Short mmCIF file of C-alpha atoms in Angstrom, two decimals:
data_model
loop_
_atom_site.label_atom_id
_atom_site.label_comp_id
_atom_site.label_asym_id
_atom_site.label_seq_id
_atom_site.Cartn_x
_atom_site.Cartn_y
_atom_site.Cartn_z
CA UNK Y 260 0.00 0.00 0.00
CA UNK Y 261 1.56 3.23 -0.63
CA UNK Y 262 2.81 5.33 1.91
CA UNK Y 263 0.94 8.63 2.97
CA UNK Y 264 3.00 12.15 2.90
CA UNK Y 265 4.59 13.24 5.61
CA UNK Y 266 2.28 16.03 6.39
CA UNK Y 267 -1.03 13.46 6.34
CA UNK Y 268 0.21 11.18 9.13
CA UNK Y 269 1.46 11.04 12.85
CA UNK Y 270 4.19 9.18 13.75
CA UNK Y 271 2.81 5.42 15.06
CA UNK Y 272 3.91 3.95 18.37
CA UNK Y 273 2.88 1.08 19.41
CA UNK Y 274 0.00 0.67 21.54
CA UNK Y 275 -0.64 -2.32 24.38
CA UNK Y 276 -4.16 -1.76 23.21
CA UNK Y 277 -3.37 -2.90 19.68
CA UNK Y 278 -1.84 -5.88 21.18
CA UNK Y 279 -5.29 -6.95 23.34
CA UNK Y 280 -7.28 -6.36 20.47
CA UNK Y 281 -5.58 -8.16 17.37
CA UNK Y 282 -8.53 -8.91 15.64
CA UNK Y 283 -9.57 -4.83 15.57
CA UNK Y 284 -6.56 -2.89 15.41
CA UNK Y 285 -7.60 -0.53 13.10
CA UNK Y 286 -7.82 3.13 14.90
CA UNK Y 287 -6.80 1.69 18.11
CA UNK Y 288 -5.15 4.66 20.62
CA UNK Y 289 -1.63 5.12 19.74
CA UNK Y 290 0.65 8.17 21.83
CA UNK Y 291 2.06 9.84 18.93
CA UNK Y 292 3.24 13.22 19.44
CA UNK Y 293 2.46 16.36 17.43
CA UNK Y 294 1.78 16.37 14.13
CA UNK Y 295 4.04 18.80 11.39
CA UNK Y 296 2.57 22.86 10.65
CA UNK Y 297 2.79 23.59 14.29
CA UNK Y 298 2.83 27.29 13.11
CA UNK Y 299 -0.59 28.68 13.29
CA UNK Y 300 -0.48 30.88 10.08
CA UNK Y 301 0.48 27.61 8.45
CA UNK Y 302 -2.93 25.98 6.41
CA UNK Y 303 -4.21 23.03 7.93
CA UNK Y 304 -6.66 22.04 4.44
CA UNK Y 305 -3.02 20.26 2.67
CA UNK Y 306 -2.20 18.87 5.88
CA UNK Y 307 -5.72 16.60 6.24
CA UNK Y 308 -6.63 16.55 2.78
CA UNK Y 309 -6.80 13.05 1.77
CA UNK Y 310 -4.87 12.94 -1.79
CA UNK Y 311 -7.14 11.99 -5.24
CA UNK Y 312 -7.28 8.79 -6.15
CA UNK Y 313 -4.27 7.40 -3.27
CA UNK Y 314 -4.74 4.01 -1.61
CA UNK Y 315 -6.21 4.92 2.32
CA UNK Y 316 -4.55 3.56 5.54
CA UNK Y 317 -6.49 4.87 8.19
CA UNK Y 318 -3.90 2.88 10.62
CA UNK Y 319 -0.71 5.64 9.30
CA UNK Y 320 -3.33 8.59 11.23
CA UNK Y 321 -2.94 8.90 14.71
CA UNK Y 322 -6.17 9.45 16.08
CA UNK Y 323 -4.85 11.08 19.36
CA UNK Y 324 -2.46 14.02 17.55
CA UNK Y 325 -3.04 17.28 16.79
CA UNK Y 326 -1.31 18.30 13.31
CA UNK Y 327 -1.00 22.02 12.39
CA UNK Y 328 -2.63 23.19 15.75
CA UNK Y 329 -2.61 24.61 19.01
CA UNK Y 330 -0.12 22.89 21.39
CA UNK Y 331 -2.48 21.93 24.21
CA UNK Y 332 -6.57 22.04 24.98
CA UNK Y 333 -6.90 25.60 27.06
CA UNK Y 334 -4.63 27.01 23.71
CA UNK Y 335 -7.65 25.30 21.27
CA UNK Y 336 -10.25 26.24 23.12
CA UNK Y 337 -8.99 30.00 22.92
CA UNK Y 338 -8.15 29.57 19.53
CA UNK Y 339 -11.80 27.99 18.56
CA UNK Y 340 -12.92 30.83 20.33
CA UNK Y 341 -11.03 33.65 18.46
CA UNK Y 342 -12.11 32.38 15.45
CA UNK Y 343 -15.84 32.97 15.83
CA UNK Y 344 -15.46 36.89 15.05
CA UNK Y 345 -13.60 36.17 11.21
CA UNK Y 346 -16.39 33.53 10.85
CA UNK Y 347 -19.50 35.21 11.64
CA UNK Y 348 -18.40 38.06 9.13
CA UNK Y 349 -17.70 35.76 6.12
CA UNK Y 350 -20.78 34.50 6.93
CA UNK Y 351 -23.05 37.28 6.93
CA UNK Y 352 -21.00 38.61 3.53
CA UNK Y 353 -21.56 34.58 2.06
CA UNK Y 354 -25.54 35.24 2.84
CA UNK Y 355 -25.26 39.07 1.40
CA UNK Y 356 -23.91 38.27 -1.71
CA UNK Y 357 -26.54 35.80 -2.07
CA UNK Y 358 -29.34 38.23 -2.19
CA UNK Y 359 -27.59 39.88 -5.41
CA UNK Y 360 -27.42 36.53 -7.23
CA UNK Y 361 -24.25 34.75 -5.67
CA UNK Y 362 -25.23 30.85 -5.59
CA UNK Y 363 -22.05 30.35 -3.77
CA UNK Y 364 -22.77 28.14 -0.28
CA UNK Y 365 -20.71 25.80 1.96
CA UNK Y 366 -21.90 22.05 3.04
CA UNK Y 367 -19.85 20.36 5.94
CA UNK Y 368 -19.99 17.08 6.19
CA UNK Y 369 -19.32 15.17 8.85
CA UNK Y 370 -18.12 11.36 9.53
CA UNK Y 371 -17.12 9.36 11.71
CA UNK Y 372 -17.93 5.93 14.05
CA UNK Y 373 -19.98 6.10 16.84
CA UNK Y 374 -19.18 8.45 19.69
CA UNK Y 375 -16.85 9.91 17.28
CA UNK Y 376 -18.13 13.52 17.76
CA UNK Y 377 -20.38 13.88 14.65
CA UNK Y 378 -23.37 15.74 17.16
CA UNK Y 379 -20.95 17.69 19.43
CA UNK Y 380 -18.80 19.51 16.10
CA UNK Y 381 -22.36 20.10 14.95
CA UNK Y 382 -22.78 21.99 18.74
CA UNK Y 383 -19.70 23.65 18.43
CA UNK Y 384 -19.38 24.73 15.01
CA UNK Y 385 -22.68 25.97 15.11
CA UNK Y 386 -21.89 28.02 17.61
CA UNK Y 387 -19.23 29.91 15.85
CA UNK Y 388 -21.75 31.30 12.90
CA UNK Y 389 -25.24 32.94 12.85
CA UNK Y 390 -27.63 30.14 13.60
CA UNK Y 391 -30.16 31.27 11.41
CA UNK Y 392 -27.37 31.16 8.61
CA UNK Y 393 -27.03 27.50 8.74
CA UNK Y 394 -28.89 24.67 7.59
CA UNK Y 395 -28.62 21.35 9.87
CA UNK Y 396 -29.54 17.85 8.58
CA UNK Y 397 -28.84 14.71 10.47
CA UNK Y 398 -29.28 11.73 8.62
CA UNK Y 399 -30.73 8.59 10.42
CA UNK Y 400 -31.70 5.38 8.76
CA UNK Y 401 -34.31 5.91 5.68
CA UNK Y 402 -37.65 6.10 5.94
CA UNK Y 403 -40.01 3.78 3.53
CA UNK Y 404 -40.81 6.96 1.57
CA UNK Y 405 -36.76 7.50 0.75
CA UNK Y 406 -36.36 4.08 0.18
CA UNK Y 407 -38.75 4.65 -2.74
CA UNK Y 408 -36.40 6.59 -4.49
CA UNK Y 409 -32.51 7.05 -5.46
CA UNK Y 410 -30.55 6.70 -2.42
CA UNK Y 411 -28.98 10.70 -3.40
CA UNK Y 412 -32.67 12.31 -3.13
CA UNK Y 413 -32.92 12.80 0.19
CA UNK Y 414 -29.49 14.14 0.49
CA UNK Y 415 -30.61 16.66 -2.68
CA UNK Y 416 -33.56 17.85 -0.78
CA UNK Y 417 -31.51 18.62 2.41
CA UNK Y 418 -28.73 20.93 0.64
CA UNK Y 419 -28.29 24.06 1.58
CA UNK Y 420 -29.86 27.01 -0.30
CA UNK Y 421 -27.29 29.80 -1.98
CA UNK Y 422 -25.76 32.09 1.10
CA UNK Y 423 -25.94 29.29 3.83
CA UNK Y 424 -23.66 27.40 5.23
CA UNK Y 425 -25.21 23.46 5.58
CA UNK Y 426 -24.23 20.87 8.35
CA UNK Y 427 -24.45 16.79 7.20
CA UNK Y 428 -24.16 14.80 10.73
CA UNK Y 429 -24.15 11.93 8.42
CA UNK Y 430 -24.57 12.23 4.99
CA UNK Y 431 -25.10 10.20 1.79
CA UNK Y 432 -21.81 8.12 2.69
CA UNK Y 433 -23.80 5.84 4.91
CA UNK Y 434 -25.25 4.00 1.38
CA UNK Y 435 -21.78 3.01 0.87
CA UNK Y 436 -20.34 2.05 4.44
CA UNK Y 437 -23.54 0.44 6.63
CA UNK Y 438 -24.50 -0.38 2.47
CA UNK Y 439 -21.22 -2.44 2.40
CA UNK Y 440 -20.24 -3.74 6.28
CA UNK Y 441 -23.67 -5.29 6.39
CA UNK Y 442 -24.25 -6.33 2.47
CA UNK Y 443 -27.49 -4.22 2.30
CA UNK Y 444 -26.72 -4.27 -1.56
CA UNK Y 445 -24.96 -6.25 -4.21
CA UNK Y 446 -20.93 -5.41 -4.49
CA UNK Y 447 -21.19 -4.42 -7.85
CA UNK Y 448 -23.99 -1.80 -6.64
CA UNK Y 449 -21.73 -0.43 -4.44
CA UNK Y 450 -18.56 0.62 -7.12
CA UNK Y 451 -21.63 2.60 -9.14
CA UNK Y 452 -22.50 4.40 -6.10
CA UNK Y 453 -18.93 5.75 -5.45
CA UNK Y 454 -18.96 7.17 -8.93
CA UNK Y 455 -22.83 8.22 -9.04
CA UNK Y 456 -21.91 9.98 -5.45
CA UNK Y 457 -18.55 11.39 -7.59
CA UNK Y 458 -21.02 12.90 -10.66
CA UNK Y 459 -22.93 14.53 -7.67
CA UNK Y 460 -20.55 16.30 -5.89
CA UNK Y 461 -18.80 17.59 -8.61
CA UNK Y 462 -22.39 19.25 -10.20
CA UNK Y 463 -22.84 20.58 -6.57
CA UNK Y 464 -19.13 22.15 -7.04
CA UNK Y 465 -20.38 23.37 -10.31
CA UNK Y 466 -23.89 24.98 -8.63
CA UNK Y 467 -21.39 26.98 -6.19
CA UNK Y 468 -21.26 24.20 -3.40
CA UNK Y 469 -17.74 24.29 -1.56
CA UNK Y 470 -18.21 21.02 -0.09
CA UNK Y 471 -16.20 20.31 3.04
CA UNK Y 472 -16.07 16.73 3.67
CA UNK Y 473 -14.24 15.38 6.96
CA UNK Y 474 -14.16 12.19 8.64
CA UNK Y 475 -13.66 12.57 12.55
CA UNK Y 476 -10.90 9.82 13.45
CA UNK Y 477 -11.62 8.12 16.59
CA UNK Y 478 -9.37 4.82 17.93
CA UNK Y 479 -10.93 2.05 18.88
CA UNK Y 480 -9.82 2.22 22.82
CA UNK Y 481 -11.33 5.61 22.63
CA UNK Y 482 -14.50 4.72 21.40
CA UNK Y 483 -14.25 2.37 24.55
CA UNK Y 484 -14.14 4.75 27.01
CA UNK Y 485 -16.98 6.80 25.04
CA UNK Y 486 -19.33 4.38 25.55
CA UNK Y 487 -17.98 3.26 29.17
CA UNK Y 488 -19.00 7.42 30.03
CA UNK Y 489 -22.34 7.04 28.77
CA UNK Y 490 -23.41 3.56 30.86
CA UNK Y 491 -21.90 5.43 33.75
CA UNK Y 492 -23.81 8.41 33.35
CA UNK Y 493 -27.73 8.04 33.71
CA UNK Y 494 -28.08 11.54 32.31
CA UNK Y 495 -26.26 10.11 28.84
CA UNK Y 496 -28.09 6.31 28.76
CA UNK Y 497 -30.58 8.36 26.32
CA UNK Y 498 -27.24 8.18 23.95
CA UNK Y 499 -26.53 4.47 24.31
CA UNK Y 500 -27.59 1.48 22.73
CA UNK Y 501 -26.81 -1.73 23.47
CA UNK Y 502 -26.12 -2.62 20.17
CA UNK Y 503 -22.85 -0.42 19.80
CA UNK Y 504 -21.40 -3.49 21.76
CA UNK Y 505 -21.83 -5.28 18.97
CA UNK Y 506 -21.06 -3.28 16.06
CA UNK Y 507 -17.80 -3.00 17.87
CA UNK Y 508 -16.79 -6.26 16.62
CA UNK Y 509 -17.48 -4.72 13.18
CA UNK Y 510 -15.05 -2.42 13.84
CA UNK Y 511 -12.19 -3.47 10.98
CA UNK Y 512 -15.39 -3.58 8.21
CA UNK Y 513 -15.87 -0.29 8.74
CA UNK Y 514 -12.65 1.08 9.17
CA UNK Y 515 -12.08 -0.66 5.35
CA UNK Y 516 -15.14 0.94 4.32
CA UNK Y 517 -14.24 4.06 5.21
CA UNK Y 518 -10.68 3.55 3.46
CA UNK Y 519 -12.38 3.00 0.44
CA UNK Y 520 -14.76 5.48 0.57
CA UNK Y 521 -11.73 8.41 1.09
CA UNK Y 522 -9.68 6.37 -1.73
CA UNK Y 523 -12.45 6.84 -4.21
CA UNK Y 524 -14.34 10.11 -3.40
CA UNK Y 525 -11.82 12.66 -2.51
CA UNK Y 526 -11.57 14.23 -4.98
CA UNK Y 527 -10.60 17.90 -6.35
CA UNK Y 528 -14.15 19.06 -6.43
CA UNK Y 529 -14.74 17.64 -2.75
CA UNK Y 530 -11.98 16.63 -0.79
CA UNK Y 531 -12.06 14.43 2.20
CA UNK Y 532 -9.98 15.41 5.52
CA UNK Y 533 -9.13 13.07 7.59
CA UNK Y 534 -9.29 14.74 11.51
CA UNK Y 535 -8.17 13.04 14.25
CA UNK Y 536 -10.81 13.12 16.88
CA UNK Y 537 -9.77 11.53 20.11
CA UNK Y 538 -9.12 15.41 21.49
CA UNK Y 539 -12.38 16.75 21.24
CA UNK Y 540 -10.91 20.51 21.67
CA UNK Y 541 -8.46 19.88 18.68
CA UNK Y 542 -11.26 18.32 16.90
CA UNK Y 543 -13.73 21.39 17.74
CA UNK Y 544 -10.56 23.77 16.28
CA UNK Y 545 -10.06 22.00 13.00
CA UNK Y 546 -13.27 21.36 11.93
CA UNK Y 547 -13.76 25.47 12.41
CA UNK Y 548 -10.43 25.70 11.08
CA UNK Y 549 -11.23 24.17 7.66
CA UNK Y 550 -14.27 26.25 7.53
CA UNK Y 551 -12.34 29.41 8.13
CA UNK Y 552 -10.10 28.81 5.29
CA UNK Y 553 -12.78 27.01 2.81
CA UNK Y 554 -15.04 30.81 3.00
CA UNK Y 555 -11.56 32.79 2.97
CA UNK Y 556 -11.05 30.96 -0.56
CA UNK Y 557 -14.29 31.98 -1.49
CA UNK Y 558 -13.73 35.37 -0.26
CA UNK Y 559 -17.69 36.47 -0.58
CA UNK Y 560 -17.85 40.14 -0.76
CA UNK Y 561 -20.78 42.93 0.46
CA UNK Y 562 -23.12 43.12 -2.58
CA UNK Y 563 -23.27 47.56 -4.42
CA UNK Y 564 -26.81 48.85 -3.25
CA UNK Y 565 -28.81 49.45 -6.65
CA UNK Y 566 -29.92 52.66 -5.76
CA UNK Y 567 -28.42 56.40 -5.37
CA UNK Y 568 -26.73 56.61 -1.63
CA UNK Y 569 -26.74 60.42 -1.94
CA UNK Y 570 -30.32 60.81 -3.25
CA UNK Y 571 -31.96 58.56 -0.55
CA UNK Y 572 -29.61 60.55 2.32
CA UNK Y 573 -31.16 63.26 1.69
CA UNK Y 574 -34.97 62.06 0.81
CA UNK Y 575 -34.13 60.62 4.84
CA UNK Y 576 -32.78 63.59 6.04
CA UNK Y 577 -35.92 65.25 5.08
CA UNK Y 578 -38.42 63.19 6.94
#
């Protein structure tokens, strides 16, 4: 398999974990240290990006590090934090350019196994923009009605409209990974979908969709613990189901599922970025990090009023 670049991968160590679990290494907790572009002017998009078309080892990403960011949690927290004002003003210029025409709009998508932080980025991130700006859709199993149609029109009628900025906690992905891991459809069903979900992200990037696609990166003693907090807590059992036990033991299917899925669909129109998740503050940071820089490419500018500023100060001025 061929090797990442440097910049897409922490350093692996080995882990006692991987040794008690041999049967579902993949993701397991490894104590690898900081990842390169400690320098926070440095952009973090090249240093998760996923390369086009490049065989996927999710076991060369350490799940625990923190590449291109803030050295510990109080210093991403404060970070997260700073960024909110530089957000909140691309956003409002996104949604004002919008109203003159401007189909340009933003869709993150998030991710990730369970308890990998799909809801609480959603939280957080949200929390950095206008609310009323954003468009949240969280995908849950179909319903008979969506089974009735192409698995890609439900995800069409959730997109965000020009000037948004749209939030997939889950997304169309799922008809490729729970699709594959549990053999919901035929193999050969499964390589059309990759390119079918290819066609349709690139005609989104065509519409003016800047489509953000990350998968939070969890290990699998993480996702442990996760779980562990949630039977300990009463006030979380409403977040538990006994049947994450299980799909535990699924574990390596769907870390191979998700390989493939970043192998085939990152591509130059949408990217995938791989973020490793086990540090919920570094996750919080990257994901608004990668936002940041996505609407500073698209640079959205206040739209010219239509209408003589002089002439209606003084019309004004006269009332």
């Amino acid at each position: 398999m061929a090797q990442k670049p440097r910049s897409l991968r922490e350093p692996l160590r080995t882990s006692a974990e991987n040794s008690k679990n041999p049967k579902a290494p993949k993701g397991a907790r490894r104590t690898g240290g900081h990842g390169p572009g400690r320098g926070h002017g440095t952009p973090l998009s090249p240093l998760l990006r996923v390369p086009s078309g490049e065989p996927v080892d999710l076991d060369a990403f350490d799940p625990g590090g923190t590449p291109g960011g803030p050295t510990d949690k109080a210093a991403g927290v404060a970070a997260t934090a700073r960024m909110a004002e530089r957000l909140a003003s691309l956003q409002e210029r996104l949604y004002a350019a919008s109203t003159a025409g401007d189909r340009r709009r933003v869709l993150l998508v998030l991710q990730g196994m369970d308890t990998s932080g799909k809801g609480g980025t959603v939280k957080h991130v949200v929390g950095l923009f206008n609310p009323s700006g954003c468009r949240i859709k969280a995908f849950k199993a179909p319903t008979p009605e969506e089974r009735n149609h192409p698995f890609l029109w439900r995800i069409a009628k959730a997109l965000p409209q020009p000037g948004e900025i749209g939030i997939f906690d889950r997304s169309h992905y799922e008809d490729v990974l729970i699709a594959r891991v549990r053999e919901l459809v035929p193999r050969s069903q499964l390589g059309r979908r990759y390119a079918q979900i290819n066609r349709f992200e690139k005609s989104l990037a065509d519409d003016g969709v800047s489509v953000v696609k990350v998968f939070l990166h969890i290990g699998y003693a993480e996702q442990r613990e996760r779980l562990l907090e949630r039977l300990d807590n009463p006030e979380k059992h409403w977040k538990f189901n006994p049947g994450d036990i299980e799909e535990r033991s699924a574990w390596p299917a769907y870390q191979q599922a998700y390989e493939l899925s970043l192998e085939r669909c990152s591509t130059d129109a949408a990217p995938w970025f791989v973020v490793p998740a086990d540090r919920k503050w570094y996750r919080n940071w990257a994901v608004g990090k990668l936002l940041l820089e996505h609407l500073e490419d698209i640079a959205p500018q206040y739209p010219k009023g239509d209408f003589d500023v002089d002439e209606c100060r003084a019309r004004l001025l006269a009332t």
